[in-house]
mmCIF file of C-alpha atoms in Angstrom:
data_model
loop_
_atom_site.group_PDB
_atom_site.id
_atom_site.type_symbol
_atom_site.label_atom_id
_atom_site.label_comp_id
_atom_site.label_asym_id
_atom_site.label_seq_id
_atom_site.Cartn_x
_atom_site.Cartn_y
_atom_site.Cartn_z
ATOM 1 C CA UNK A 1 42.694 -118.609 60.404
ATOM 2 C CA UNK A 2 42.580 -120.371 63.791
ATOM 3 C CA UNK A 3 39.401 -119.621 65.686
ATOM 4 C CA UNK A 4 37.529 -118.319 62.650
ATOM 5 C CA UNK A 5 33.781 -118.827 62.935
ATOM 6 C CA UNK A 6 30.714 -118.488 60.741
ATOM 7 C CA UNK A 7 27.022 -117.761 61.207
ATOM 8 C CA UNK A 8 24.563 -120.563 60.476
ATOM 9 C CA UNK A 9 20.833 -120.254 59.764
ATOM 10 C CA UNK A 10 19.375 -122.731 62.250
ATOM 11 C CA UNK A 11 15.871 -123.955 63.033
ATOM 12 C CA UNK A 12 16.318 -124.474 66.767
ATOM 13 C CA UNK A 13 12.791 -125.769 67.305
ATOM 14 C CA UNK A 14 9.597 -125.461 65.232
ATOM 15 C CA UNK A 15 8.809 -121.771 64.881
ATOM 16 C CA UNK A 16 12.227 -120.643 66.125
ATOM 17 C CA UNK A 17 14.848 -119.679 63.532
ATOM 18 C CA UNK A 18 18.136 -118.172 64.730
ATOM 19 C CA UNK A 19 21.657 -117.374 63.611
ATOM 20 C CA UNK A 20 23.996 -119.649 65.527
ATOM 21 C CA UNK A 21 27.796 -119.701 65.474
ATOM 22 C CA UNK A 22 29.996 -122.596 64.348
ATOM 23 C CA UNK A 23 33.655 -123.067 63.533
ATOM 24 C CA UNK A 24 34.515 -122.372 59.904
ATOM 25 C CA UNK A 25 35.564 -125.735 58.384
ATOM 26 C CA UNK A 26 39.250 -125.681 57.433
ATOM 27 C CA UNK A 27 39.676 -129.312 56.376
ATOM 28 C CA UNK A 28 37.494 -131.910 54.672
ATOM 29 C CA UNK A 29 37.530 -135.726 54.826
ATOM 30 C CA UNK A 30 39.255 -137.660 52.048
ATOM 31 C CA UNK A 31 37.155 -137.442 48.888
ATOM 32 C CA UNK A 32 35.240 -134.414 50.137
ATOM 33 C CA UNK A 33 35.604 -130.765 49.081
ATOM 34 C CA UNK A 34 35.187 -127.520 51.017
ATOM 35 C CA UNK A 35 32.778 -125.140 49.290
ATOM 36 C CA UNK A 36 32.205 -121.480 50.139
ATOM 37 C CA UNK A 37 28.462 -120.951 49.761
ATOM 38 C CA UNK A 38 27.485 -118.142 47.386
ATOM 39 C CA UNK A 39 23.698 -118.433 47.350
ATOM 40 C CA UNK A 40 20.969 -120.692 48.715
ATOM 41 C CA UNK A 41 17.312 -121.096 47.895
ATOM 42 C CA UNK A 42 14.530 -121.195 50.463
ATOM 43 C CA UNK A 43 12.465 -124.286 49.755
ATOM 44 C CA UNK A 44 9.093 -125.619 50.814
ATOM 45 C CA UNK A 45 11.067 -128.162 52.834
ATOM 46 C CA UNK A 46 12.704 -125.318 54.770
ATOM 47 C CA UNK A 47 9.322 -123.758 55.506
ATOM 48 C CA UNK A 48 8.002 -127.146 56.631
ATOM 49 C CA UNK A 49 11.014 -127.546 58.928
ATOM 50 C CA UNK A 50 10.337 -124.102 60.386
ATOM 51 C CA UNK A 51 6.675 -125.010 60.883
ATOM 52 C CA UNK A 52 7.438 -128.437 62.393
ATOM 53 C CA UNK A 53 5.816 -130.366 59.525
ATOM 54 C CA UNK A 54 8.753 -132.361 58.105
ATOM 55 C CA UNK A 55 8.600 -136.121 58.781
ATOM 56 C CA UNK A 56 12.346 -136.889 58.507
ATOM 57 C CA UNK A 57 13.967 -134.289 60.757
ATOM 58 C CA UNK A 58 15.288 -133.672 64.259
ATOM 59 C CA UNK A 59 16.097 -130.280 65.789
ATOM 60 C CA UNK A 60 18.166 -128.156 65.936
ATOM 61 C CA UNK A 61 19.053 -128.152 62.238
ATOM 62 C CA UNK A 62 21.057 -125.829 60.017
ATOM 63 C CA UNK A 63 18.799 -125.695 56.968
ATOM 64 C CA UNK A 64 19.623 -125.174 53.301
ATOM 65 C CA UNK A 65 19.940 -127.685 50.476
ATOM 66 C CA UNK A 66 19.494 -125.560 47.311
ATOM 67 C CA UNK A 67 23.089 -124.442 47.122
ATOM 68 C CA UNK A 68 25.712 -122.872 44.895
ATOM 69 C CA UNK A 69 29.235 -121.830 45.732
ATOM 70 C CA UNK A 70 32.928 -121.828 44.931
ATOM 71 C CA UNK A 71 35.499 -124.464 45.810
ATOM 72 C CA UNK A 72 37.470 -123.164 48.804
ATOM 73 C CA UNK A 73 40.561 -125.384 48.440
ATOM 74 C CA UNK A 74 41.749 -127.542 45.551
ATOM 75 C CA UNK A 75 40.851 -131.170 46.282
ATOM 76 C CA UNK A 76 39.654 -134.389 44.631
ATOM 77 C CA UNK A 77 39.948 -133.021 41.084
ATOM 78 C CA UNK A 78 38.288 -129.674 41.849
ATOM 79 C CA UNK A 79 40.286 -126.444 41.595
ATOM 80 C CA UNK A 80 39.990 -123.658 44.138
ATOM 81 C CA UNK A 81 37.586 -120.965 42.930
ATOM 82 C CA UNK A 82 35.585 -123.252 40.630
ATOM 83 C CA UNK A 83 31.885 -122.329 40.566
ATOM 84 C CA UNK A 84 29.739 -125.317 41.504
ATOM 85 C CA UNK A 85 26.182 -126.540 41.940
ATOM 86 C CA UNK A 86 25.772 -128.790 44.971
ATOM 87 C CA UNK A 87 23.757 -131.994 44.849
ATOM 88 C CA UNK A 88 22.566 -132.208 48.487
ATOM 89 C CA UNK A 89 21.648 -135.921 48.466
ATOM 90 C CA UNK A 90 24.413 -137.867 50.187
ATOM 91 C CA UNK A 91 24.083 -141.571 49.374
ATOM 92 C CA UNK A 92 25.811 -144.606 50.871
ATOM 93 C CA UNK A 93 26.871 -146.181 47.557
ATOM 94 C CA UNK A 94 26.292 -149.735 48.782
ATOM 95 C CA UNK A 95 22.539 -150.286 49.264
ATOM 96 C CA UNK A 96 20.274 -151.866 46.634
ATOM 97 C CA UNK A 97 19.115 -148.501 45.314
ATOM 98 C CA UNK A 98 22.651 -147.149 44.961
ATOM 99 C CA UNK A 99 23.883 -150.306 43.272
ATOM 100 C CA UNK A 100 21.040 -149.968 40.765
ATOM 101 C CA UNK A 101 21.956 -146.366 39.911
ATOM 102 C CA UNK A 102 19.295 -144.748 42.097
ATOM 103 C CA UNK A 103 21.260 -142.811 44.732
ATOM 104 C CA UNK A 104 18.398 -140.300 45.000
ATOM 105 C CA UNK A 105 16.419 -142.877 46.999
ATOM 106 C CA UNK A 106 19.350 -144.436 48.834
ATOM 107 C CA UNK A 107 18.246 -146.556 51.790
ATOM 108 C CA UNK A 108 20.544 -144.552 54.073
ATOM 109 C CA UNK A 109 20.329 -141.200 52.334
ATOM 110 C CA UNK A 110 21.298 -138.048 54.169
ATOM 111 C CA UNK A 111 20.027 -134.808 52.667
ATOM 112 C CA UNK A 112 21.900 -131.640 53.540
ATOM 113 C CA UNK A 113 19.687 -129.399 55.627
ATOM 114 C CA UNK A 114 17.368 -132.270 56.572
ATOM 115 C CA UNK A 115 19.168 -135.346 57.917
ATOM 116 C CA UNK A 116 22.395 -133.415 58.543
ATOM 117 C CA UNK A 117 23.250 -129.738 58.736
ATOM 118 C CA UNK A 118 22.917 -127.820 55.494
ATOM 119 C CA UNK A 119 24.317 -124.838 53.686
ATOM 120 C CA UNK A 120 22.843 -121.712 55.250
ATOM 121 C CA UNK A 121 26.364 -120.830 56.335
ATOM 122 C CA UNK A 122 29.620 -119.578 54.872
ATOM 123 C CA UNK A 123 31.262 -122.937 54.134
ATOM 124 C CA UNK A 124 30.339 -126.602 53.955
ATOM 125 C CA UNK A 125 32.080 -129.898 53.150
ATOM 126 C CA UNK A 126 30.532 -131.978 50.353
ATOM 127 C CA UNK A 127 31.554 -135.270 48.679
ATOM 128 C CA UNK A 128 33.410 -134.480 45.455
ATOM 129 C CA UNK A 129 30.912 -136.529 43.443
ATOM 130 C CA UNK A 130 28.081 -134.269 44.621
ATOM 131 C CA UNK A 131 29.500 -131.238 42.838
ATOM 132 C CA UNK A 132 28.672 -130.182 39.278
ATOM 133 C CA UNK A 133 30.422 -127.423 37.347
ATOM 134 C CA UNK A 134 28.161 -124.366 37.308
ATOM 135 C CA UNK A 135 29.754 -123.169 34.066
ATOM 136 C CA UNK A 136 28.409 -119.694 33.241
ATOM 137 C CA UNK A 137 25.436 -119.786 35.591
ATOM 138 C CA UNK A 138 25.083 -116.943 38.058
ATOM 139 C CA UNK A 139 25.232 -117.942 41.750
ATOM 140 C CA UNK A 140 21.484 -117.304 41.974
ATOM 141 C CA UNK A 141 20.686 -119.515 38.972
ATOM 142 C CA UNK A 142 23.034 -122.230 40.212
ATOM 143 C CA UNK A 143 21.190 -122.224 43.569
ATOM 144 C CA UNK A 144 17.914 -122.863 41.734
ATOM 145 C CA UNK A 145 19.061 -125.959 39.866
ATOM 146 C CA UNK A 146 18.179 -128.412 42.643
ATOM 147 C CA UNK A 147 14.531 -127.501 43.058
ATOM 148 C CA UNK A 148 13.922 -127.616 39.310
ATOM 149 C CA UNK A 149 15.765 -130.942 39.116
ATOM 150 C CA UNK A 150 13.083 -132.452 41.360
ATOM 151 C CA UNK A 151 10.447 -131.530 38.779
ATOM 152 C CA UNK A 152 12.636 -132.767 35.922
ATOM 153 C CA UNK A 153 13.110 -136.067 37.749
ATOM 154 C CA UNK A 154 9.371 -136.471 38.330
ATOM 155 C CA UNK A 155 8.654 -135.857 34.642
ATOM 156 C CA UNK A 156 11.262 -138.427 33.672
ATOM 157 C CA UNK A 157 9.783 -140.922 36.149
ATOM 158 C CA UNK A 158 6.326 -140.280 34.683
ATOM 159 C CA UNK A 159 7.614 -140.928 31.146
ATOM 160 C CA UNK A 160 5.769 -137.878 29.837
ATOM 161 C CA UNK A 161 5.433 -137.844 26.047
ATOM 162 C CA UNK A 162 4.592 -135.218 23.427
ATOM 163 C CA UNK A 163 0.975 -136.321 23.007
ATOM 164 C CA UNK A 164 0.204 -136.512 26.722
ATOM 165 C CA UNK A 165 -2.343 -134.469 28.592
ATOM 166 C CA UNK A 166 -0.783 -133.633 31.950
ATOM 167 C CA UNK A 167 -2.217 -132.274 35.183
ATOM 168 C CA UNK A 168 0.075 -130.721 37.787
ATOM 169 C CA UNK A 169 -1.693 -130.114 41.086
ATOM 170 C CA UNK A 170 0.122 -127.617 43.269
ATOM 171 C CA UNK A 171 1.574 -124.590 41.475
ATOM 172 C CA UNK A 172 4.388 -123.916 43.906
ATOM 173 C CA UNK A 173 8.069 -124.083 42.898
ATOM 174 C CA UNK A 174 8.172 -127.893 42.637
ATOM 175 C CA UNK A 175 4.933 -128.040 40.661
ATOM 176 C CA UNK A 176 6.202 -125.293 38.396
ATOM 177 C CA UNK A 177 9.347 -127.322 37.722
ATOM 178 C CA UNK A 178 7.306 -130.391 36.796
ATOM 179 C CA UNK A 179 5.065 -128.288 34.562
ATOM 180 C CA UNK A 180 7.997 -126.641 32.780
ATOM 181 C CA UNK A 181 9.712 -129.926 31.959
ATOM 182 C CA UNK A 182 6.471 -131.665 30.978
ATOM 183 C CA UNK A 183 5.829 -128.760 28.609
ATOM 184 C CA UNK A 184 9.388 -129.070 27.294
ATOM 185 C CA UNK A 185 8.555 -132.662 26.296
ATOM 186 C CA UNK A 186 5.629 -131.421 24.222
ATOM 187 C CA UNK A 187 2.812 -132.327 26.601
ATOM 188 C CA UNK A 188 -0.316 -130.213 27.024
ATOM 189 C CA UNK A 189 -0.049 -129.068 30.632
ATOM 190 C CA UNK A 190 -2.846 -128.067 33.009
ATOM 191 C CA UNK A 191 -1.945 -126.442 36.329
ATOM 192 C CA UNK A 192 -4.278 -126.622 39.315
ATOM 193 C CA UNK A 193 -3.957 -124.797 42.626
ATOM 194 C CA UNK A 194 -6.112 -123.516 45.478
ATOM 195 C CA UNK A 195 -4.620 -119.994 45.225
ATOM 196 C CA UNK A 196 -5.579 -117.710 42.343
ATOM 197 C CA UNK A 197 -2.436 -115.673 43.053
ATOM 198 C CA UNK A 198 -0.213 -118.642 42.250
ATOM 199 C CA UNK A 199 -2.096 -119.465 39.077
ATOM 200 C CA UNK A 200 -1.758 -115.861 37.916
ATOM 201 C CA UNK A 201 2.026 -116.204 38.314
ATOM 202 C CA UNK A 202 2.000 -119.336 36.156
ATOM 203 C CA UNK A 203 0.539 -117.401 33.235
ATOM 204 C CA UNK A 204 3.843 -115.549 33.046
ATOM 205 C CA UNK A 205 5.582 -118.829 32.196
ATOM 206 C CA UNK A 206 3.379 -119.484 29.183
ATOM 207 C CA UNK A 207 0.784 -121.771 30.767
ATOM 208 C CA UNK A 208 -2.728 -121.224 29.425
ATOM 209 C CA UNK A 209 -4.641 -124.036 31.137
ATOM 210 C CA UNK A 210 -5.041 -122.840 34.729
ATOM 211 C CA UNK A 211 -7.587 -124.432 37.046
ATOM 212 C CA UNK A 212 -8.699 -123.446 40.542
ATOM 213 C CA UNK A 213 -8.901 -126.396 42.911
ATOM 214 C CA UNK A 214 -12.357 -125.256 44.005
ATOM 215 C CA UNK A 215 -13.707 -125.425 40.463
ATOM 216 C CA UNK A 216 -15.176 -128.522 38.843
ATOM 217 C CA UNK A 217 -13.130 -129.784 35.914
ATOM 218 C CA UNK A 218 -14.780 -129.079 32.544
ATOM 219 C CA UNK A 219 -16.500 -131.935 30.731
ATOM 220 C CA UNK A 220 -13.775 -131.905 28.079
ATOM 221 C CA UNK A 221 -11.389 -133.261 30.751
ATOM 222 C CA UNK A 222 -13.798 -135.801 32.201
ATOM 223 C CA UNK A 223 -11.842 -138.790 30.868
ATOM 224 C CA UNK A 224 -8.796 -137.679 32.842
ATOM 225 C CA UNK A 225 -5.101 -137.056 32.251
ATOM 226 C CA UNK A 226 -2.377 -139.318 30.945
ATOM 227 C CA UNK A 227 -0.037 -138.226 33.738
ATOM 228 C CA UNK A 228 -1.029 -136.503 36.973
ATOM 229 C CA UNK A 229 1.587 -134.960 39.272
ATOM 230 C CA UNK A 230 0.863 -133.991 42.858
ATOM 231 C CA UNK A 231 3.061 -131.273 44.342
ATOM 232 C CA UNK A 232 0.650 -129.982 46.968
ATOM 233 C CA UNK A 233 1.982 -131.493 50.175
ATOM 234 C CA UNK A 234 -1.681 -131.893 51.128
ATOM 235 C CA UNK A 235 -2.939 -135.427 51.877
ATOM 236 C CA UNK A 236 -6.532 -134.595 50.906
ATOM 237 C CA UNK A 237 -5.407 -133.287 47.516
ATOM 238 C CA UNK A 238 -3.098 -136.275 47.060
ATOM 239 C CA UNK A 239 -5.973 -138.714 47.577
ATOM 240 C CA UNK A 240 -8.284 -136.716 45.323
ATOM 241 C CA UNK A 241 -5.739 -136.894 42.506
ATOM 242 C CA UNK A 242 -6.372 -140.581 41.847
ATOM 243 C CA UNK A 243 -9.745 -139.711 40.318
ATOM 244 C CA UNK A 244 -8.109 -137.502 37.688
ATOM 245 C CA UNK A 245 -5.885 -140.208 36.176
ATOM 246 C CA UNK A 246 -7.109 -141.481 32.806
ATOM 247 C CA UNK A 247 -7.429 -145.163 32.044
ATOM 248 C CA UNK A 248 -3.927 -146.378 31.296
ATOM 249 C CA UNK A 249 -2.444 -143.301 32.965
ATOM 250 C CA UNK A 250 0.107 -142.619 35.687
ATOM 251 C CA UNK A 251 -0.019 -140.807 39.006
ATOM 252 C CA UNK A 252 3.296 -139.347 40.184
ATOM 253 C CA UNK A 253 3.508 -138.307 43.822
ATOM 254 C CA UNK A 254 6.219 -135.685 44.304
ATOM 255 C CA UNK A 255 4.771 -134.572 47.639
ATOM 256 C CA UNK A 256 5.764 -136.261 50.868
ATOM 257 C CA UNK A 257 3.534 -136.057 53.942
ATOM 258 C CA UNK A 258 3.538 -137.937 57.265
ATOM 259 C CA UNK A 259 0.010 -139.236 56.608
ATOM 260 C CA UNK A 260 -1.305 -142.529 55.201
ATOM 261 C CA UNK A 261 -2.645 -142.098 51.662
ATOM 262 C CA UNK A 262 -5.478 -144.433 50.597
ATOM 263 C CA UNK A 263 -7.190 -145.121 47.287
ATOM 264 C CA UNK A 264 -9.923 -147.280 45.788
ATOM 265 C CA UNK A 265 -8.415 -150.565 44.650
ATOM 266 C CA UNK A 266 -11.207 -151.328 42.114
ATOM 267 C CA UNK A 267 -10.709 -147.928 40.455
ATOM 268 C CA UNK A 268 -6.935 -148.370 40.493
ATOM 269 C CA UNK A 269 -7.134 -151.737 38.741
ATOM 270 C CA UNK A 270 -9.941 -150.762 36.386
ATOM 271 C CA UNK A 271 -7.774 -147.998 35.006
ATOM 272 C CA UNK A 272 -4.560 -150.075 35.040
ATOM 273 C CA UNK A 273 -3.052 -147.049 36.697
ATOM 274 C CA UNK A 274 0.624 -146.667 37.548
ATOM 275 C CA UNK A 275 1.409 -145.134 40.949
ATOM 276 C CA UNK A 276 4.902 -143.653 41.028
ATOM 277 C CA UNK A 277 6.915 -142.017 43.769
ATOM 278 C CA UNK A 278 9.421 -139.353 42.734
ATOM 279 C CA UNK A 279 12.080 -138.547 45.305
ATOM 280 C CA UNK A 280 14.866 -135.996 44.916
ATOM 281 C CA UNK A 281 16.856 -136.067 41.646
ATOM 282 C CA UNK A 282 19.928 -137.559 39.981
ATOM 283 C CA UNK A 283 22.891 -136.126 38.103
ATOM 284 C CA UNK A 284 20.956 -136.545 34.853
ATOM 285 C CA UNK A 285 18.198 -134.283 36.144
ATOM 286 C CA UNK A 286 20.655 -131.638 37.356
ATOM 287 C CA UNK A 287 22.212 -131.616 33.884
ATOM 288 C CA UNK A 288 18.767 -131.274 32.286
ATOM 289 C CA UNK A 289 18.084 -128.154 34.333
ATOM 290 C CA UNK A 290 21.488 -126.594 33.713
ATOM 291 C CA UNK A 291 21.031 -127.156 29.975
ATOM 292 C CA UNK A 292 17.623 -125.457 30.125
ATOM 293 C CA UNK A 293 19.174 -122.448 31.865
ATOM 294 C CA UNK A 294 22.080 -122.322 29.419
ATOM 295 C CA UNK A 295 19.795 -122.446 26.368
ATOM 296 C CA UNK A 296 17.442 -119.800 27.735
ATOM 297 C CA UNK A 297 14.519 -122.244 27.765
ATOM 298 C CA UNK A 298 14.103 -121.310 31.437
ATOM 299 C CA UNK A 299 15.040 -117.848 32.678
ATOM 300 C CA UNK A 300 16.420 -117.868 36.208
ATOM 301 C CA UNK A 301 15.559 -114.226 36.790
ATOM 302 C CA UNK A 302 11.867 -114.990 36.247
ATOM 303 C CA UNK A 303 11.960 -117.502 39.084
ATOM 304 C CA UNK A 304 13.582 -115.313 41.742
ATOM 305 C CA UNK A 305 10.967 -113.535 43.835
ATOM 306 C CA UNK A 306 13.385 -111.876 46.234
ATOM 307 C CA UNK A 307 17.030 -111.841 47.344
ATOM 308 C CA UNK A 308 17.756 -111.413 51.043
ATOM 309 C CA UNK A 309 20.812 -111.643 53.305
ATOM 310 C CA UNK A 310 21.189 -114.471 55.812
ATOM 311 C CA UNK A 311 21.445 -111.852 58.568
ATOM 312 C CA UNK A 312 17.883 -110.723 57.810
ATOM 313 C CA UNK A 313 16.360 -114.204 57.686
ATOM 314 C CA UNK A 314 15.468 -114.668 61.390
ATOM 315 C CA UNK A 315 13.226 -111.610 61.193
ATOM 316 C CA UNK A 316 11.800 -112.476 57.778
ATOM 317 C CA UNK A 317 11.257 -116.239 58.126
ATOM 318 C CA UNK A 318 7.813 -116.148 59.822
ATOM 319 C CA UNK A 319 6.516 -113.720 57.209
ATOM 320 C CA UNK A 320 7.912 -115.702 54.292
ATOM 321 C CA UNK A 321 6.549 -119.002 55.619
ATOM 322 C CA UNK A 322 3.100 -117.477 56.090
ATOM 323 C CA UNK A 323 2.944 -115.820 52.666
ATOM 324 C CA UNK A 324 4.277 -118.490 50.321
ATOM 325 C CA UNK A 325 1.524 -118.066 47.725
ATOM 326 C CA UNK A 326 3.182 -114.923 46.356
ATOM 327 C CA UNK A 327 6.669 -116.471 46.219
ATOM 328 C CA UNK A 328 8.372 -118.652 43.664
ATOM 329 C CA UNK A 329 11.934 -118.633 44.965
ATOM 330 C CA UNK A 330 13.638 -116.571 47.662
ATOM 331 C CA UNK A 331 17.423 -116.572 47.345
ATOM 332 C CA UNK A 332 19.542 -116.115 50.486
ATOM 333 C CA UNK A 333 23.057 -114.728 50.261
ATOM 334 C CA UNK A 334 25.687 -115.446 52.898
ATOM 335 C CA UNK A 335 27.579 -112.798 54.852
ATOM 336 C CA UNK A 336 31.247 -112.600 55.707
ATOM 337 C CA UNK A 337 32.912 -114.984 58.157
ATOM 338 C CA UNK A 338 33.299 -113.662 61.701
#
């Protein structure tokens, strides 16, 4: 196996995505496990990296953090061949957040595919604690757990309850995840987006309350929403969302942008509003998603817009990044080692 290499999907600079070559990892550090990647999801983060819009990244970068695979070599309690879901958030374990059970917002966090090279390649090394048994999930479903876990985490942070009226602004994959898990808690969910095409897709997931961003909210919603989620990645929309929070309500920002977000302090205090950041996800959220897949509450096949090979991604990436409104989740499959 000496000299074996693999192809890696790499954003070399903004707007330039190429297949580069790297050595196939044959060993892993103590406590880490080698995983052969089976499938990977293309995320809004990946598109932002390609477009040069991500605030926490340097180039070149092998992208990919929505990952499933099989253990390549038995190590650290994992048996070779075991199907796994990868948690891509690598935490330090010693900062205040980690010590308080919040590794998702670790002070020194490194996210695969963002702060360090990711999984658009044949094999990757991952800390053993960042692997979860995929059980009977297909590789494609297992690769979709992470993005849904972000929505599940946001809903948990927002403490959504069965009597709540919820607004999710931004009906992309992350917004869809938040909407699905808010609905699962019994809330009445409204989805708002600038693209009619995206809202039409949401109807297929059982959402009846669909609002165009350009439309004025009906008078029946004038007193606002108990929990508002922003998943737009648009600073103007994020600032506008404050006005939709009901008195006593919460505003959960899932989006991250490099801009400064401002709000009216008198309005904020008058409403006794809670402003909550939701970053990444924890093991609890991953388990919530896997349980939803296993029970059939969420159907993975309904989420997958397209499956493509890594070899085809350099040609397809500009088109996919430019036409995201029609996509929920593109799954990338890895080729053979070289």
